XYZ file of C-alpha atoms in Angstrom:
246
model
C -13.053 17.064 -9.771
C -14.293 14.879 -12.626
C -16.461 15.114 -15.672
C -19.954 13.482 -15.797
C -22.982 13.645 -18.066
C -25.918 15.227 -16.178
C -29.544 15.472 -17.123
C -30.815 18.966 -16.483
C -34.484 19.860 -16.863
C -35.945 23.306 -17.067
C -39.692 23.555 -17.551
C -39.634 19.999 -18.896
C -37.119 20.878 -21.651
C -34.264 18.398 -21.529
C -30.652 19.487 -21.690
C -27.787 16.959 -21.486
C -24.308 18.445 -21.271
C -20.813 17.647 -20.121
C -20.281 19.367 -16.816
C -17.562 19.375 -14.154
C -18.777 18.128 -10.783
C -18.536 20.504 -7.896
C -16.085 19.952 -5.093
C -17.421 17.913 -2.239
C -19.363 20.032 0.219
C -20.299 22.764 -2.223
C -23.971 23.614 -2.572
C -26.020 24.940 -5.463
C -29.611 26.078 -5.535
C -32.056 23.751 -7.336
C -35.520 25.154 -8.272
C -38.534 23.371 -6.874
C -39.926 20.976 -9.446
C -43.531 20.767 -10.616
C -44.882 17.200 -10.909
C -47.844 15.619 -12.700
C -48.920 12.172 -11.468
C -51.044 9.774 -13.524
C -53.180 7.143 -11.768
C -55.938 4.640 -12.600
C -56.769 3.353 -9.094
C -56.284 4.106 -5.429
C -53.062 5.993 -5.980
C -51.086 4.829 -2.956
C -47.797 5.708 -4.571
C -49.208 9.138 -5.523
C -50.205 9.652 -1.897
C -46.715 8.726 -0.706
C -45.111 11.153 -3.158
C -47.489 13.984 -2.345
C -46.958 13.490 1.394
C -43.214 13.583 0.910
C -43.551 16.806 -0.989
C -45.665 18.312 1.807
C -43.217 17.181 4.481
C -40.240 18.628 2.561
C -38.293 15.429 1.760
C -38.974 15.999 -1.952
C -38.036 19.348 -3.488
C -41.195 19.493 -5.592
C -44.920 19.725 -5.666
C -47.670 17.640 -7.302
C -49.453 20.382 -9.290
C -51.852 18.188 -11.272
C -53.269 14.638 -11.317
C -54.200 12.876 -14.556
C -56.534 9.861 -14.515
C -58.571 7.762 -16.925
C -61.164 7.100 -14.188
C -62.688 10.213 -12.616
C -64.146 8.184 -9.693
C -60.950 6.333 -8.681
C -59.484 6.715 -5.243
C -56.508 8.610 -6.444
C -58.684 11.258 -8.077
C -60.801 11.583 -4.930
C -57.639 12.041 -2.797
C -56.351 14.713 -5.194
C -59.616 16.598 -5.099
C -59.625 16.506 -1.247
C -56.100 17.967 -1.266
C -56.993 20.690 -3.729
C -54.944 19.208 -6.594
C -56.546 19.722 -10.050
C -57.705 16.513 -11.710
C -57.536 16.019 -15.509
C -59.295 13.231 -17.385
C -57.320 11.452 -20.134
C -57.958 9.910 -22.580
C -61.458 10.655 -23.991
C -63.407 7.423 -24.160
C -66.997 6.161 -24.251
C -66.957 5.787 -20.461
C -65.130 9.130 -19.924
C -66.415 11.530 -22.661
C -64.931 14.458 -20.833
C -61.375 13.286 -21.406
C -58.811 15.272 -23.259
C -57.080 14.482 -26.533
C -53.325 13.830 -26.587
C -52.538 17.254 -28.019
C -54.799 19.047 -25.478
C -53.221 17.077 -22.634
C -49.781 18.308 -23.682
C -51.096 21.905 -23.731
C -52.638 21.562 -20.291
C -49.461 20.077 -18.784
C -47.447 22.883 -20.363
C -49.866 25.333 -18.788
C -49.098 23.815 -15.402
C -45.352 24.170 -16.195
C -44.867 20.490 -15.414
C -41.232 19.336 -15.132
C -41.661 15.600 -14.591
C -44.507 13.108 -15.168
C -44.809 10.179 -12.720
C -47.015 7.199 -13.675
C -48.324 5.561 -10.525
C -50.615 2.692 -11.437
C -51.784 4.324 -14.675
C -52.921 1.518 -17.015
C -53.136 3.314 -20.380
C -50.341 3.498 -22.930
C -48.729 6.953 -22.979
C -49.227 8.583 -26.410
C -46.296 9.447 -28.616
C -47.201 13.155 -28.485
C -46.579 13.246 -24.732
C -43.380 11.262 -24.928
C -42.038 13.678 -27.553
C -43.108 16.687 -25.496
C -41.409 15.371 -22.334
C -38.268 13.518 -23.418
C -36.548 11.676 -20.607
C -39.022 13.239 -18.155
C -41.692 10.561 -17.858
C -41.356 7.739 -15.332
C -43.243 4.603 -14.371
C -43.176 2.169 -11.469
C -43.749 -1.538 -12.212
C -44.231 -4.273 -9.526
C -41.600 -6.685 -10.822
C -37.877 -6.706 -11.597
C -37.961 -5.645 -15.225
C -37.384 -6.839 -17.893
C -38.987 -9.908 -16.316
C -42.765 -10.014 -16.070
C -43.389 -6.772 -17.879
C -45.215 -5.739 -21.014
C -48.861 -5.514 -22.141
C -51.184 -7.455 -19.832
C -48.691 -7.547 -16.931
C -50.204 -5.295 -14.297
C -51.566 -5.548 -10.731
C -52.047 -8.978 -9.274
C -51.326 -10.656 -12.640
C -47.673 -9.731 -12.201
C -47.366 -11.313 -8.748
C -49.168 -14.485 -9.779
C -46.839 -14.866 -12.741
C -43.812 -14.299 -10.524
C -44.878 -17.045 -8.063
C -45.838 -19.459 -10.792
C -42.434 -19.083 -12.465
C -40.547 -20.195 -9.361
C -38.608 -16.914 -9.210
C -36.957 -16.412 -5.835
C -36.903 -12.601 -6.056
C -39.207 -9.847 -7.193
C -39.567 -6.148 -6.394
C -40.427 -2.781 -7.909
C -38.715 -1.179 -10.933
C -38.765 2.512 -11.842
C -38.055 3.157 -15.509
C -38.197 5.864 -18.128
C -41.310 5.645 -20.349
C -41.067 5.047 -24.053
C -43.588 4.085 -26.758
C -44.103 0.494 -25.397
C -45.219 -0.998 -22.087
C -42.349 -1.380 -19.579
C -39.492 -1.235 -22.050
C -37.834 2.154 -21.155
C -34.443 2.466 -19.508
C -34.359 1.181 -15.950
C -33.555 3.833 -13.355
C -33.930 2.009 -9.994
C -34.931 -1.310 -8.496
C -35.463 -2.844 -5.069
C -35.242 -6.592 -4.410
C -37.991 -8.318 -2.498
C -37.652 -12.047 -1.690
C -40.380 -14.452 -2.838
C -41.130 -16.749 0.076
C -41.863 -20.418 -0.333
C -45.491 -20.246 0.594
C -46.294 -16.754 -0.730
C -49.714 -15.960 -2.150
C -49.933 -13.292 -4.813
C -51.643 -11.019 -2.269
C -48.856 -11.447 0.279
C -46.131 -10.803 -2.247
C -47.999 -7.776 -3.621
C -48.292 -6.265 -0.149
C -44.530 -6.575 0.485
C -43.580 -5.206 -2.993
C -45.983 -2.275 -2.502
C -44.273 -1.313 0.755
C -40.934 -1.030 -1.150
C -42.673 0.741 -4.059
C -43.677 3.597 -1.731
C -40.130 4.045 -0.433
C -38.406 3.678 -3.796
C -40.654 6.074 -5.694
C -40.224 8.767 -3.065
C -36.441 8.251 -3.081
C -36.272 8.456 -6.889
C -38.611 11.475 -6.996
C -36.367 13.232 -4.556
C -33.372 12.549 -6.783
C -35.240 13.866 -9.816
C -36.190 17.055 -8.028
C -32.559 17.597 -6.945
C -31.117 17.042 -10.476
C -29.241 13.945 -9.379
C -29.875 11.784 -12.452
C -26.803 11.268 -14.599
C -26.159 9.205 -17.772
C -23.321 6.830 -18.446
C -21.675 7.059 -21.861
C -23.528 3.854 -22.868
C -26.902 5.539 -22.226
C -27.682 3.895 -18.854
C -29.216 6.321 -16.291
C -27.806 6.439 -12.742
C -28.638 8.227 -9.573
C -25.970 10.327 -7.826
C -25.862 9.771 -4.101
C -26.959 12.779 -2.085
C -24.609 11.908 0.796
C -21.593 11.237 -1.433
C -21.764 13.020 -4.890
C -18.905 10.814 -6.122
C -21.022 7.632 -5.803
C -23.759 6.465 -8.234
C -26.327 3.660 -8.057
């Protein structure tokens, strides 16, 4: 028995409290989580997460997709699967998009617990961050804090990694704050940069690990296995051994 700090979410309202961990082998019921995924492109990470939900390896369901491009591959996939698609933000190219306040209302209406950014290229508005504290996550194709920030997305990241001479790269999943790629890091996976890599080759290997890592982290979120160290660093509690964190 030992005391830990655990993040508990109920209908997207955060509660952090000191709790006593259960004895090894004990089980507790965890409600199935409701997920919103944000995409701007093909949505391959979205597809991996949704498939994991369908297969039962994630204790949750994607209940709504948010996109800034109504014709993107991720939006088409969602429509084909019967998942509602919401446009955000309202722009000249997408006049049917919602305002920040209306988006929060819509997500509340869907009773969303967690928001997962999966290749969404717009900055998340402050209204949404305040409405979903410690409940919005993003995946980035480099080992943050390296090669992150405004302008670092897609193939630009992998080109910069190779040009720097870095020997390792890989995906990072982090909490979302008011800036690009500066939120607390939750999980990373190392991918070697080979001597003769092209940006496309490196991107393909990193993407393979993205799909695995995002599903793994989403499963942890939906099982309430995120804990916080006293210094504010988030950790994931192992499912196999509740006394271990990574």
